[in-house]
PDB file of C-alpha atoms in Angstrom:
ATOM      1  CA  UNK A1185      21.334 -30.995 -45.664  1.00 49.00           C
ATOM      2  CA  UNK A1186      19.527 -31.845 -42.414  1.00 51.00           C
ATOM      3  CA  UNK A1187      19.077 -28.962 -39.993  1.00 51.00           C
ATOM      4  CA  UNK A1188      21.588 -28.834 -37.116  1.00 54.00           C
ATOM      5  CA  UNK A1189      20.081 -29.575 -33.747  1.00 53.00           C
ATOM      6  CA  UNK A1190      20.468 -26.998 -30.997  1.00 51.00           C
ATOM      7  CA  UNK A1191      22.975 -27.854 -28.255  1.00 53.00           C
ATOM      8  CA  UNK A1192      21.407 -29.339 -25.140  1.00 55.00           C
ATOM      9  CA  UNK A1193      20.562 -26.853 -22.472  1.00 57.00           C
ATOM     10  CA  UNK A1194      22.290 -27.075 -19.098  1.00 53.00           C
ATOM     11  CA  UNK A1195      19.826 -27.661 -16.300  1.00 51.00           C
ATOM     12  CA  UNK A1196      19.067 -24.502 -14.407  1.00 49.00           C
ATOM     13  CA  UNK A1197      20.290 -24.347 -10.809  1.00 48.00           C
ATOM     14  CA  UNK A1198      17.594 -24.170  -8.231  1.00 51.00           C
ATOM     15  CA  UNK A1199      17.573 -21.007  -6.206  1.00 51.00           C
ATOM     16  CA  UNK A1200      19.252 -21.449  -2.841  1.00 52.00           C
ATOM     17  CA  UNK A1201      20.845 -24.765  -3.862  1.00 52.00           C
ATOM     18  CA  UNK A1202      24.348 -23.410  -4.475  1.00 53.00           C
ATOM     19  CA  UNK A1203      26.835 -24.921  -2.046  1.00 57.00           C
ATOM     20  CA  UNK A1204      29.613 -22.700  -0.810  1.00 63.00           C
ATOM     21  CA  UNK A1205      32.881 -24.465  -0.084  1.00 66.00           C
ATOM     22  CA  UNK A1206      34.030 -24.236   3.496  1.00 69.00           C
ATOM     23  CA  UNK A1207      37.108 -22.036   3.989  1.00 77.00           C
ATOM     24  CA  UNK A1208      40.163 -24.183   4.601  1.00 90.00           C
ATOM     25  CA  UNK A1209      41.126 -24.385   8.264  1.00 93.00           C
ATOM     26  CA  UNK A1210      44.419 -22.627   8.955  1.00 96.00           C
ATOM     27  CA  UNK A1211      45.567 -23.064  12.568  1.00 97.00           C
ATOM     28  CA  UNK A1212      48.219 -20.352  12.245  1.00 98.00           C
ATOM     29  CA  UNK A1213      46.099 -17.716  10.504  1.00 97.00           C
ATOM     30  CA  UNK A1214      46.533 -14.164  11.757  1.00 97.00           C
ATOM     31  CA  UNK A1215      42.964 -14.166  13.063  1.00 97.00           C
ATOM     32  CA  UNK A1216      43.321 -17.404  15.033  1.00 98.00           C
ATOM     33  CA  UNK A1217      46.735 -16.539  16.482  1.00 98.00           C
ATOM     34  CA  UNK A1218      45.321 -13.155  17.497  1.00 98.00           C
ATOM     35  CA  UNK A1219      42.408 -14.869  19.230  1.00 98.00           C
ATOM     36  CA  UNK A1220      44.803 -17.132  21.116  1.00 98.00           C
ATOM     37  CA  UNK A1221      46.930 -14.192  22.233  1.00 98.00           C
ATOM     38  CA  UNK A1222      43.852 -12.232  23.323  1.00 98.00           C
ATOM     39  CA  UNK A1223      42.455 -15.195  25.244  1.00 98.00           C
ATOM     40  CA  UNK A1224      45.719 -15.751  27.087  1.00 98.00           C
ATOM     41  CA  UNK A1225      45.977 -12.032  27.897  1.00 98.00           C
ATOM     42  CA  UNK A1226      42.456 -12.075  29.315  1.00 98.00           C
ATOM     43  CA  UNK A1227      43.180 -15.108  31.500  1.00 98.00           C
ATOM     44  CA  UNK A1228      46.672 -14.084  32.640  1.00 98.00           C
ATOM     45  CA  UNK A1229      47.063 -10.297  32.315  1.00 97.00           C
ATOM     46  CA  UNK A1230      49.814 -10.093  34.944  1.00 97.00           C
ATOM     47  CA  UNK A1231      51.823 -13.206  34.089  1.00 97.00           C
ATOM     48  CA  UNK A1232      55.557 -12.887  34.669  1.00 96.00           C
ATOM     49  CA  UNK A1233      58.575 -15.056  35.392  1.00 97.00           C
ATOM     50  CA  UNK A1234      57.913 -17.203  38.468  1.00 96.00           C
ATOM     51  CA  UNK A1235      61.587 -17.450  39.445  1.00 97.00           C
ATOM     52  CA  UNK A1236      62.442 -15.002  42.221  1.00 97.00           C
ATOM     53  CA  UNK A1237      65.335 -12.696  41.397  1.00 98.00           C
ATOM     54  CA  UNK A1238      66.535  -9.138  41.926  1.00 98.00           C
ATOM     55  CA  UNK A1239      69.074  -8.858  39.104  1.00 98.00           C
ATOM     56  CA  UNK A1240      70.145 -10.520  35.857  1.00 98.00           C
ATOM     57  CA  UNK A1241      72.755 -12.723  37.558  1.00 98.00           C
ATOM     58  CA  UNK A1242      70.249 -14.131  40.053  1.00 98.00           C
ATOM     59  CA  UNK A1243      67.795 -14.845  37.229  1.00 98.00           C
ATOM     60  CA  UNK A1244      70.509 -16.613  35.239  1.00 98.00           C
ATOM     61  CA  UNK A1245      71.428 -18.825  38.209  1.00 98.00           C
ATOM     62  CA  UNK A1246      67.782 -19.548  39.028  1.00 98.00           C
ATOM     63  CA  UNK A1247      67.071 -20.483  35.412  1.00 98.00           C
ATOM     64  CA  UNK A1248      70.046 -22.850  35.304  1.00 98.00           C
ATOM     65  CA  UNK A1249      68.817 -24.494  38.520  1.00 98.00           C
ATOM     66  CA  UNK A1250      65.266 -24.793  37.170  1.00 97.00           C
ATOM     67  CA  UNK A1251      66.199 -27.420  34.580  1.00 95.00           C
ATOM     68  CA  UNK A1252      64.248 -30.606  35.424  1.00 93.00           C
ATOM     69  CA  UNK A1253      63.109 -28.919  38.638  1.00 95.00           C
ATOM     70  CA  UNK A1254      60.061 -26.928  39.733  1.00 94.00           C
ATOM     71  CA  UNK A1255      60.221 -23.175  40.152  1.00 96.00           C
ATOM     72  CA  UNK A1256      58.826 -23.641  43.657  1.00 96.00           C
ATOM     73  CA  UNK A1257      61.820 -25.745  44.666  1.00 97.00           C
ATOM     74  CA  UNK A1258      64.280 -23.315  43.060  1.00 98.00           C
ATOM     75  CA  UNK A1259      62.665 -20.421  44.924  1.00 98.00           C
ATOM     76  CA  UNK A1260      63.216 -22.311  48.164  1.00 98.00           C
ATOM     77  CA  UNK A1261      66.929 -22.724  47.436  1.00 98.00           C
ATOM     78  CA  UNK A1262      67.987 -19.380  45.967  1.00 98.00           C
ATOM     79  CA  UNK A1263      67.334 -16.951  48.884  1.00 98.00           C
ATOM     80  CA  UNK A1264      69.917 -18.637  51.110  1.00 97.00           C
ATOM     81  CA  UNK A1265      72.221 -19.208  48.158  1.00 98.00           C
ATOM     82  CA  UNK A1266      72.294 -15.536  47.143  1.00 98.00           C
ATOM     83  CA  UNK A1267      72.658 -14.424  50.751  1.00 98.00           C
ATOM     84  CA  UNK A1268      75.770 -16.565  51.115  1.00 97.00           C
ATOM     85  CA  UNK A1269      77.170 -15.756  47.647  1.00 98.00           C
ATOM     86  CA  UNK A1270      75.740 -12.354  46.662  1.00 97.00           C
ATOM     87  CA  UNK A1271      77.737 -11.669  43.467  1.00 98.00           C
ATOM     88  CA  UNK A1272      79.172 -13.504  40.451  1.00 98.00           C
ATOM     89  CA  UNK A1273      82.595 -12.912  41.979  1.00 98.00           C
ATOM     90  CA  UNK A1274      81.622 -14.971  45.045  1.00 98.00           C
ATOM     91  CA  UNK A1275      80.461 -17.858  42.856  1.00 98.00           C
ATOM     92  CA  UNK A1276      83.543 -17.606  40.653  1.00 98.00           C
ATOM     93  CA  UNK A1277      85.768 -18.143  43.690  1.00 98.00           C
ATOM     94  CA  UNK A1278      84.123 -21.506  44.429  1.00 98.00           C
ATOM     95  CA  UNK A1279      85.010 -24.972  43.260  1.00 97.00           C
ATOM     96  CA  UNK A1280      81.938 -26.714  41.778  1.00 97.00           C
ATOM     97  CA  UNK A1281      81.986 -29.368  44.505  1.00 97.00           C
ATOM     98  CA  UNK A1282      81.688 -26.638  47.149  1.00 97.00           C
ATOM     99  CA  UNK A1283      78.401 -25.538  45.601  1.00 98.00           C
ATOM    100  CA  UNK A1284      76.907 -29.020  45.249  1.00 98.00           C
ATOM    101  CA  UNK A1285      75.475 -29.336  48.798  1.00 97.00           C
ATOM    102  CA  UNK A1286      73.761 -25.946  48.451  1.00 97.00           C
ATOM    103  CA  UNK A1287      71.774 -26.949  45.355  1.00 98.00           C
ATOM    104  CA  UNK A1288      71.444 -30.716  45.808  1.00 98.00           C
ATOM    105  CA  UNK A1289      67.655 -30.563  46.171  1.00 98.00           C
ATOM    106  CA  UNK A1290      67.231 -29.098  42.663  1.00 98.00           C
ATOM    107  CA  UNK A1291      68.507 -32.320  41.074  1.00 97.00           C
ATOM    108  CA  UNK A1292      71.392 -32.874  38.653  1.00 97.00           C
ATOM    109  CA  UNK A1293      73.386 -30.849  41.159  1.00 97.00           C
ATOM    110  CA  UNK A1294      76.844 -31.835  39.886  1.00 97.00           C
ATOM    111  CA  UNK A1295      76.214 -30.594  36.361  1.00 98.00           C
ATOM    112  CA  UNK A1296      74.398 -27.524  37.648  1.00 98.00           C
ATOM    113  CA  UNK A1297      77.263 -26.684  40.004  1.00 98.00           C
ATOM    114  CA  UNK A1298      79.719 -26.810  37.108  1.00 98.00           C
ATOM    115  CA  UNK A1299      77.439 -24.614  35.001  1.00 98.00           C
ATOM    116  CA  UNK A1300      76.876 -21.979  37.688  1.00 98.00           C
ATOM    117  CA  UNK A1301      80.544 -21.713  38.671  1.00 98.00           C
ATOM    118  CA  UNK A1302      81.568 -21.764  35.005  1.00 98.00           C
ATOM    119  CA  UNK A1303      79.026 -19.037  34.224  1.00 98.00           C
ATOM    120  CA  UNK A1304      80.314 -16.885  37.078  1.00 98.00           C
ATOM    121  CA  UNK A1305      83.937 -17.222  35.948  1.00 98.00           C
ATOM    122  CA  UNK A1306      83.042 -16.408  32.340  1.00 98.00           C
ATOM    123  CA  UNK A1307      81.038 -13.351  33.342  1.00 98.00           C
ATOM    124  CA  UNK A1308      83.719 -12.089  35.749  1.00 98.00           C
ATOM    125  CA  UNK A1309      86.641 -12.722  33.400  1.00 98.00           C
ATOM    126  CA  UNK A1310      85.135 -11.720  30.062  1.00 98.00           C
ATOM    127  CA  UNK A1311      82.152  -9.458  30.773  1.00 98.00           C
ATOM    128  CA  UNK A1312      83.406  -7.356  33.706  1.00 97.00           C
ATOM    129  CA  UNK A1313      81.080  -9.111  36.133  1.00 98.00           C
ATOM    130  CA  UNK A1314      77.915  -8.122  34.246  1.00 98.00           C
ATOM    131  CA  UNK A1315      75.523 -10.542  32.563  1.00 98.00           C
ATOM    132  CA  UNK A1316      75.593  -9.651  28.844  1.00 98.00           C
ATOM    133  CA  UNK A1317      72.362  -8.384  27.321  1.00 98.00           C
ATOM    134  CA  UNK A1318      73.090  -9.693  23.824  1.00 97.00           C
ATOM    135  CA  UNK A1319      72.034 -13.157  22.707  1.00 97.00           C
ATOM    136  CA  UNK A1320      75.273 -13.903  20.829  1.00 97.00           C
ATOM    137  CA  UNK A1321      77.315 -13.180  23.966  1.00 98.00           C
ATOM    138  CA  UNK A1322      74.945 -14.718  26.484  1.00 98.00           C
ATOM    139  CA  UNK A1323      74.824 -18.126  24.818  1.00 97.00           C
ATOM    140  CA  UNK A1324      78.610 -18.401  25.224  1.00 98.00           C
ATOM    141  CA  UNK A1325      78.154 -18.495  29.007  1.00 98.00           C
ATOM    142  CA  UNK A1326      78.186 -22.026  30.497  1.00 97.00           C
ATOM    143  CA  UNK A1327      74.659 -23.186  31.291  1.00 96.00           C
ATOM    144  CA  UNK A1328      73.061 -20.457  29.185  1.00 96.00           C
ATOM    145  CA  UNK A1329      71.709 -22.301  26.160  1.00 95.00           C
ATOM    146  CA  UNK A1330      69.102 -20.575  24.011  1.00 96.00           C
ATOM    147  CA  UNK A1331      66.137 -21.226  26.316  1.00 96.00           C
ATOM    148  CA  UNK A1332      67.969 -19.868  29.377  1.00 97.00           C
ATOM    149  CA  UNK A1333      69.236 -16.902  27.373  1.00 98.00           C
ATOM    150  CA  UNK A1334      65.692 -16.113  26.215  1.00 98.00           C
ATOM    151  CA  UNK A1335      64.463 -16.168  29.825  1.00 98.00           C
ATOM    152  CA  UNK A1336      67.125 -13.707  30.974  1.00 98.00           C
ATOM    153  CA  UNK A1337      66.882 -11.427  27.954  1.00 98.00           C
ATOM    154  CA  UNK A1338      63.083 -11.329  28.036  1.00 98.00           C
ATOM    155  CA  UNK A1339      62.344 -11.225  31.764  1.00 98.00           C
ATOM    156  CA  UNK A1340      65.190  -8.944  32.899  1.00 98.00           C
ATOM    157  CA  UNK A1341      66.293  -6.924  29.884  1.00 98.00           C
ATOM    158  CA  UNK A1342      62.913  -6.828  28.114  1.00 98.00           C
ATOM    159  CA  UNK A1343      64.494  -7.984  24.861  1.00 98.00           C
ATOM    160  CA  UNK A1344      62.504 -10.304  22.592  1.00 98.00           C
ATOM    161  CA  UNK A1345      65.216 -12.289  20.859  1.00 97.00           C
ATOM    162  CA  UNK A1346      63.193 -15.501  20.802  1.00 97.00           C
ATOM    163  CA  UNK A1347      60.411 -17.448  22.496  1.00 98.00           C
ATOM    164  CA  UNK A1348      61.060 -19.448  25.648  1.00 98.00           C
ATOM    165  CA  UNK A1349      60.129 -23.076  24.958  1.00 97.00           C
ATOM    166  CA  UNK A1350      59.798 -25.005  28.206  1.00 95.00           C
ATOM    167  CA  UNK A1351      57.682 -28.125  28.770  1.00 95.00           C
ATOM    168  CA  UNK A1352      54.454 -26.090  28.992  1.00 97.00           C
ATOM    169  CA  UNK A1353      55.105 -24.060  25.829  1.00 98.00           C
ATOM    170  CA  UNK A1354      56.176 -27.251  24.053  1.00 97.00           C
ATOM    171  CA  UNK A1355      52.995 -29.122  24.993  1.00 97.00           C
ATOM    172  CA  UNK A1356      50.451 -26.338  24.579  1.00 98.00           C
ATOM    173  CA  UNK A1357      51.844 -25.018  21.276  1.00 98.00           C
ATOM    174  CA  UNK A1358      51.318 -28.487  19.824  1.00 98.00           C
ATOM    175  CA  UNK A1359      47.838 -28.775  21.345  1.00 97.00           C
ATOM    176  CA  UNK A1360      46.907 -25.445  19.779  1.00 98.00           C
ATOM    177  CA  UNK A1361      48.384 -26.532  16.415  1.00 98.00           C
ATOM    178  CA  UNK A1362      50.835 -23.638  16.343  1.00 98.00           C
ATOM    179  CA  UNK A1363      53.518 -26.191  15.513  1.00 98.00           C
ATOM    180  CA  UNK A1364      53.748 -29.838  14.565  1.00 96.00           C
ATOM    181  CA  UNK A1365      57.355 -30.203  15.635  1.00 97.00           C
ATOM    182  CA  UNK A1366      58.608 -31.959  18.742  1.00 96.00           C
ATOM    183  CA  UNK A1367      62.044 -30.339  19.038  1.00 97.00           C
ATOM    184  CA  UNK A1368      62.317 -27.121  21.045  1.00 96.00           C
ATOM    185  CA  UNK A1369      64.388 -25.222  18.491  1.00 96.00           C
ATOM    186  CA  UNK A1370      61.960 -25.925  15.664  1.00 98.00           C
ATOM    187  CA  UNK A1371      58.959 -25.116  17.875  1.00 98.00           C
ATOM    188  CA  UNK A1372      60.541 -21.768  18.722  1.00 98.00           C
ATOM    189  CA  UNK A1373      61.098 -20.964  15.053  1.00 98.00           C
ATOM    190  CA  UNK A1374      57.470 -21.801  14.248  1.00 98.00           C
ATOM    191  CA  UNK A1375      56.182 -19.582  17.054  1.00 98.00           C
ATOM    192  CA  UNK A1376      58.417 -16.702  16.000  1.00 98.00           C
ATOM    193  CA  UNK A1377      56.980 -16.904  12.484  1.00 98.00           C
ATOM    194  CA  UNK A1378      53.285 -16.830  13.421  1.00 98.00           C
ATOM    195  CA  UNK A1379      53.099 -14.167  16.109  1.00 97.00           C
ATOM    196  CA  UNK A1380      54.210 -10.545  16.404  1.00 98.00           C
ATOM    197  CA  UNK A1381      57.608 -10.017  17.997  1.00 98.00           C
ATOM    198  CA  UNK A1382      56.167  -7.765  20.685  1.00 97.00           C
ATOM    199  CA  UNK A1383      54.145 -10.752  21.924  1.00 98.00           C
ATOM    200  CA  UNK A1384      56.997 -13.273  22.232  1.00 98.00           C
ATOM    201  CA  UNK A1385      57.845 -12.545  25.874  1.00 98.00           C
ATOM    202  CA  UNK A1386      54.270 -12.315  27.190  1.00 98.00           C
ATOM    203  CA  UNK A1387      53.151 -15.350  25.185  1.00 98.00           C
ATOM    204  CA  UNK A1388      55.704 -17.585  26.903  1.00 98.00           C
ATOM    205  CA  UNK A1389      54.869 -16.271  30.387  1.00 98.00           C
ATOM    206  CA  UNK A1390      51.140 -16.692  29.826  1.00 98.00           C
ATOM    207  CA  UNK A1391      51.386 -20.168  28.311  1.00 98.00           C
ATOM    208  CA  UNK A1392      53.538 -21.302  31.243  1.00 97.00           C
ATOM    209  CA  UNK A1393      50.916 -20.026  33.680  1.00 97.00           C
ATOM    210  CA  UNK A1394      48.192 -21.611  31.555  1.00 98.00           C
ATOM    211  CA  UNK A1395      50.022 -24.930  31.619  1.00 97.00           C
ATOM    212  CA  UNK A1396      50.084 -24.860  35.401  1.00 96.00           C
ATOM    213  CA  UNK A1397      46.554 -23.593  35.971  1.00 97.00           C
ATOM    214  CA  UNK A1398      44.311 -25.176  33.319  1.00 98.00           C
ATOM    215  CA  UNK A1399      46.053 -26.786  30.355  1.00 98.00           C
ATOM    216  CA  UNK A1400      47.781 -29.417  32.457  1.00 97.00           C
ATOM    217  CA  UNK A1401      49.442 -32.452  30.928  1.00 95.00           C
ATOM    218  CA  UNK A1402      46.770 -34.932  32.025  1.00 94.00           C
ATOM    219  CA  UNK A1403      43.069 -34.135  32.091  1.00 95.00           C
ATOM    220  CA  UNK A1404      43.237 -30.452  31.088  1.00 97.00           C
ATOM    221  CA  UNK A1405      40.465 -28.295  32.541  1.00 98.00           C
ATOM    222  CA  UNK A1406      38.949 -27.421  29.166  1.00 98.00           C
ATOM    223  CA  UNK A1407      35.551 -26.409  30.538  1.00 97.00           C
ATOM    224  CA  UNK A1408      37.190 -23.413  32.270  1.00 97.00           C
ATOM    225  CA  UNK A1409      39.425 -22.362  29.354  1.00 98.00           C
ATOM    226  CA  UNK A1410      38.749 -19.255  27.274  1.00 97.00           C
ATOM    227  CA  UNK A1411      40.509 -20.893  24.322  1.00 98.00           C
ATOM    228  CA  UNK A1412      38.206 -23.940  24.314  1.00 98.00           C
ATOM    229  CA  UNK A1413      36.175 -22.873  21.275  1.00 97.00           C
ATOM    230  CA  UNK A1414      39.292 -22.520  19.103  1.00 97.00           C
ATOM    231  CA  UNK A1415      41.196 -25.504  20.476  1.00 98.00           C
ATOM    232  CA  UNK A1416      40.830 -28.844  18.692  1.00 98.00           C
ATOM    233  CA  UNK A1417      43.287 -30.856  20.801  1.00 97.00           C
ATOM    234  CA  UNK A1418      42.956 -34.628  20.698  1.00 96.00           C
ATOM    235  CA  UNK A1419      43.194 -34.971  24.479  1.00 95.00           C
ATOM    236  CA  UNK A1420      40.549 -32.408  25.438  1.00 97.00           C
ATOM    237  CA  UNK A1421      38.324 -33.420  28.332  1.00 96.00           C
ATOM    238  CA  UNK A1422      35.368 -31.353  27.082  1.00 95.00           C
ATOM    239  CA  UNK A1423      34.789 -29.824  23.667  1.00 96.00           C
ATOM    240  CA  UNK A1424      32.305 -27.751  21.681  1.00 96.00           C
ATOM    241  CA  UNK A1425      34.343 -28.010  18.484  1.00 97.00           C
ATOM    242  CA  UNK A1426      35.693 -30.704  16.195  1.00 96.00           C
ATOM    243  CA  UNK A1427      38.646 -32.702  17.520  1.00 96.00           C
ATOM    244  CA  UNK A1428      41.803 -33.003  15.428  1.00 96.00           C
ATOM    245  CA  UNK A1429      43.668 -36.247  16.036  1.00 92.00           C
ATOM    246  CA  UNK A1430      47.052 -34.696  15.231  1.00 90.00           C
ATOM    247  CA  UNK A1431      46.651 -31.824  17.700  1.00 92.00           C
ATOM    248  CA  UNK A1432      48.629 -33.285  20.569  1.00 87.00           C
TER     249      UNK A1432
END
């Protein structure tokens, strides 16, 4: 019987020639989200709601008026408005058409007038004249959809029930790959999943400020941004990192 041949030897690996696979990129990893939160905190440590108000009712009205309107314009309208109608009871006594001339410059004034007067009547008749501090109750108030409710709960009551998703948060969350969705409700759910609850309120304030100062819609000022080295947005104007075509 012929002798059995030995099995062929596997070629030895050369020292230092072993390739390590690159760790898979995870845009919502705890480390990356933490870096984003830290960078925003460093750039905007004192960020807060830009709408001027002295109580929950004034903030609710200002937020309703801010839809499709700049905060600057709203802040020009509300001082005279609140001087003339200082309480929800004063607004509740109005007919919507009486309020229209007062808020015309904020746009969509007919719908906004109905919302503000309707909100006042609801709050006076069902909540003893006080803006409710619970999400389930607040979203029953005319004009107070989830975004508006989150603004009031977070900025006045200090309650993190959700994340405010305005145009800036919508745009920048997609640029930073914290979400791939385009609908505000789904974006909010994604953000709530990836960051600590105690950061929800500050995150929204800081992203809104960031969207006005640096991360603008067209030609963002990437060279001045502390998040530049972890941002892969497709529309960056300057980059030291790889660009991701879907980050937009």
